Amino acid sequence: MKGKQSVRDLILSLGLILIAAGVIYVFVPHDDTEPPLKRVDYSVELLTARRAASYPVAAPEGLPDAWKATSVRFRGAENEAWHLGFHDPDGAYVGVEQSTEKASAFISDASQGAEETDVEQRVGDRVWKRYEGERYDALVLREKGSTTVVTGTASFDRLTKMAEALRTS
């Protein structure tokens, strides 16, 4: 008799716990949406990178406010790596990556494995090479001493818009 009572008490206790958990779940608010990304001011990091890097560090000028800067970093000790991340007006990601690292390794890393195509694209007075990938596409500019990669989930139109806006002074 004692064994049946223990099992019954265990089942009743478990039932009460599940009811309490259900009540808590229903009445405690929970939001499954992602919080909006915060806009970052990259002016200090840009100034620091431009003073420290051995190459002309690029950042966009004149982009509409709908382009939101969301991340920035300069790692001088790691191949003078400059990163500036944006969300374009449609919410897609666009990154500006620059480095003195060996171009092939840097491009693969920055573009998340995108492959070089035969397509060249003139942006201003420079010729950029298109890369296409499963995750990211990219525009790549190889210059003496550094490589610039404009990459992300955005369309080539948006990547081009970013490349057009890049200035080094």
Short mmCIF file of N, CA, C and O in Angstrom, two decimals, residues 45 48-49 52-55 57 72-84 97-101 106 109:
data_model
loop_
_atom_site.label_atom_id
_atom_site.label_comp_id
_atom_site.label_asym_id
_atom_site.label_seq_id
_atom_site.Cartn_x
_atom_site.Cartn_y
_atom_site.Cartn_z
N GLU A 45 37.43 54.77 -34.25
CA GLU A 45 38.17 53.62 -34.77
C GLU A 45 38.74 53.90 -36.16
O GLU A 45 39.86 53.49 -36.48
N THR A 48 41.80 56.09 -35.76
CA THR A 48 42.89 55.26 -35.24
C THR A 48 43.47 54.38 -36.33
O THR A 48 44.69 54.29 -36.50
N ALA A 49 42.60 53.71 -37.10
CA ALA A 49 43.06 52.82 -38.17
C ALA A 49 43.82 53.60 -39.23
O ALA A 49 44.87 53.15 -39.71
N ALA A 52 47.28 54.30 -38.01
CA ALA A 52 48.14 53.14 -37.74
C ALA A 52 48.43 52.28 -38.97
O ALA A 52 49.50 51.67 -39.04
N ALA A 53 47.53 52.22 -39.90
CA ALA A 53 47.67 51.29 -41.03
C ALA A 53 48.69 51.80 -42.05
O ALA A 53 48.85 53.00 -42.25
N SER A 54 49.32 50.85 -42.72
CA SER A 54 50.30 51.17 -43.76
C SER A 54 49.64 51.38 -45.12
O SER A 54 50.32 51.66 -46.10
N TYR A 55 48.34 51.24 -45.20
CA TYR A 55 47.58 51.41 -46.44
C TYR A 55 46.46 52.42 -46.20
O TYR A 55 46.11 52.70 -45.06
N VAL A 57 43.06 53.42 -45.44
CA VAL A 57 41.88 52.75 -44.87
C VAL A 57 40.61 53.38 -45.46
O VAL A 57 40.45 54.60 -45.46
N VAL A 72 32.45 47.55 -35.94
CA VAL A 72 33.71 48.14 -36.39
C VAL A 72 34.84 47.58 -35.56
O VAL A 72 34.68 47.31 -34.37
N ARG A 73 36.00 47.37 -36.20
CA ARG A 73 37.20 46.98 -35.44
C ARG A 73 38.43 47.15 -36.33
O ARG A 73 38.36 47.02 -37.54
N PHE A 74 39.52 47.44 -35.67
CA PHE A 74 40.82 47.49 -36.34
C PHE A 74 41.78 46.68 -35.51
O PHE A 74 41.91 46.91 -34.30
N ARG A 75 42.43 45.73 -36.15
CA ARG A 75 43.40 44.87 -35.46
C ARG A 75 44.75 45.08 -36.12
O ARG A 75 45.10 44.41 -37.08
N GLY A 76 45.49 46.03 -35.59
CA GLY A 76 46.78 46.39 -36.16
C GLY A 76 47.78 45.25 -36.11
O GLY A 76 48.58 45.08 -37.03
N ALA A 77 47.73 44.47 -35.06
CA ALA A 77 48.69 43.37 -34.89
C ALA A 77 48.34 42.17 -35.78
O ALA A 77 49.18 41.30 -35.99
N GLU A 78 47.12 42.12 -36.28
CA GLU A 78 46.67 40.99 -37.11
C GLU A 78 46.54 41.44 -38.56
O GLU A 78 45.43 41.62 -39.07
N ASN A 79 47.66 41.63 -39.23
CA ASN A 79 47.69 42.02 -40.64
C ASN A 79 46.96 43.33 -40.90
O ASN A 79 46.37 43.52 -41.97
N GLU A 80 46.97 44.21 -39.91
CA GLU A 80 46.31 45.52 -40.05
C GLU A 80 44.89 45.37 -40.57
O GLU A 80 44.47 46.05 -41.51
N ALA A 81 44.14 44.48 -39.98
CA ALA A 81 42.80 44.14 -40.44
C ALA A 81 41.77 45.19 -40.01
O ALA A 81 41.59 45.45 -38.83
N TRP A 82 41.09 45.76 -41.00
CA TRP A 82 40.03 46.75 -40.79
C TRP A 82 38.70 46.12 -41.17
O TRP A 82 38.57 45.49 -42.23
N HIS A 83 37.71 46.28 -40.30
CA HIS A 83 36.37 45.74 -40.55
C HIS A 83 35.35 46.82 -40.22
O HIS A 83 35.43 47.47 -39.17
N LEU A 84 34.38 46.96 -41.12
CA LEU A 84 33.27 47.87 -40.89
C LEU A 84 32.02 47.18 -41.42
O LEU A 84 31.95 46.84 -42.62
N GLU A 97 36.01 45.06 -45.65
CA GLU A 97 37.15 44.38 -45.03
C GLU A 97 38.42 44.80 -45.76
O GLU A 97 38.44 44.80 -46.99
N GLN A 98 39.46 45.14 -45.01
CA GLN A 98 40.75 45.46 -45.60
C GLN A 98 41.84 44.83 -44.77
O GLN A 98 41.71 44.69 -43.55
N SER A 99 42.94 44.46 -45.43
CA SER A 99 44.04 43.82 -44.71
C SER A 99 45.29 43.79 -45.57
O SER A 99 45.23 43.87 -46.80
N THR A 100 46.41 43.60 -44.89
CA THR A 100 47.68 43.37 -45.58
C THR A 100 47.99 41.88 -45.67
O THR A 100 49.03 41.50 -46.19
N GLU A 101 47.07 41.05 -45.17
CA GLU A 101 47.24 39.60 -45.23
C GLU A 101 47.35 39.13 -46.69
O GLU A 101 46.86 39.81 -47.60
N PHE A 106 42.95 36.01 -47.30
CA PHE A 106 42.10 37.08 -46.79
C PHE A 106 40.76 37.13 -47.52
O PHE A 106 39.70 37.23 -46.90
N ASP A 109 38.51 34.22 -46.49
CA ASP A 109 37.98 34.41 -45.14
C ASP A 109 36.91 35.51 -45.13
O ASP A 109 35.83 35.32 -44.59
#
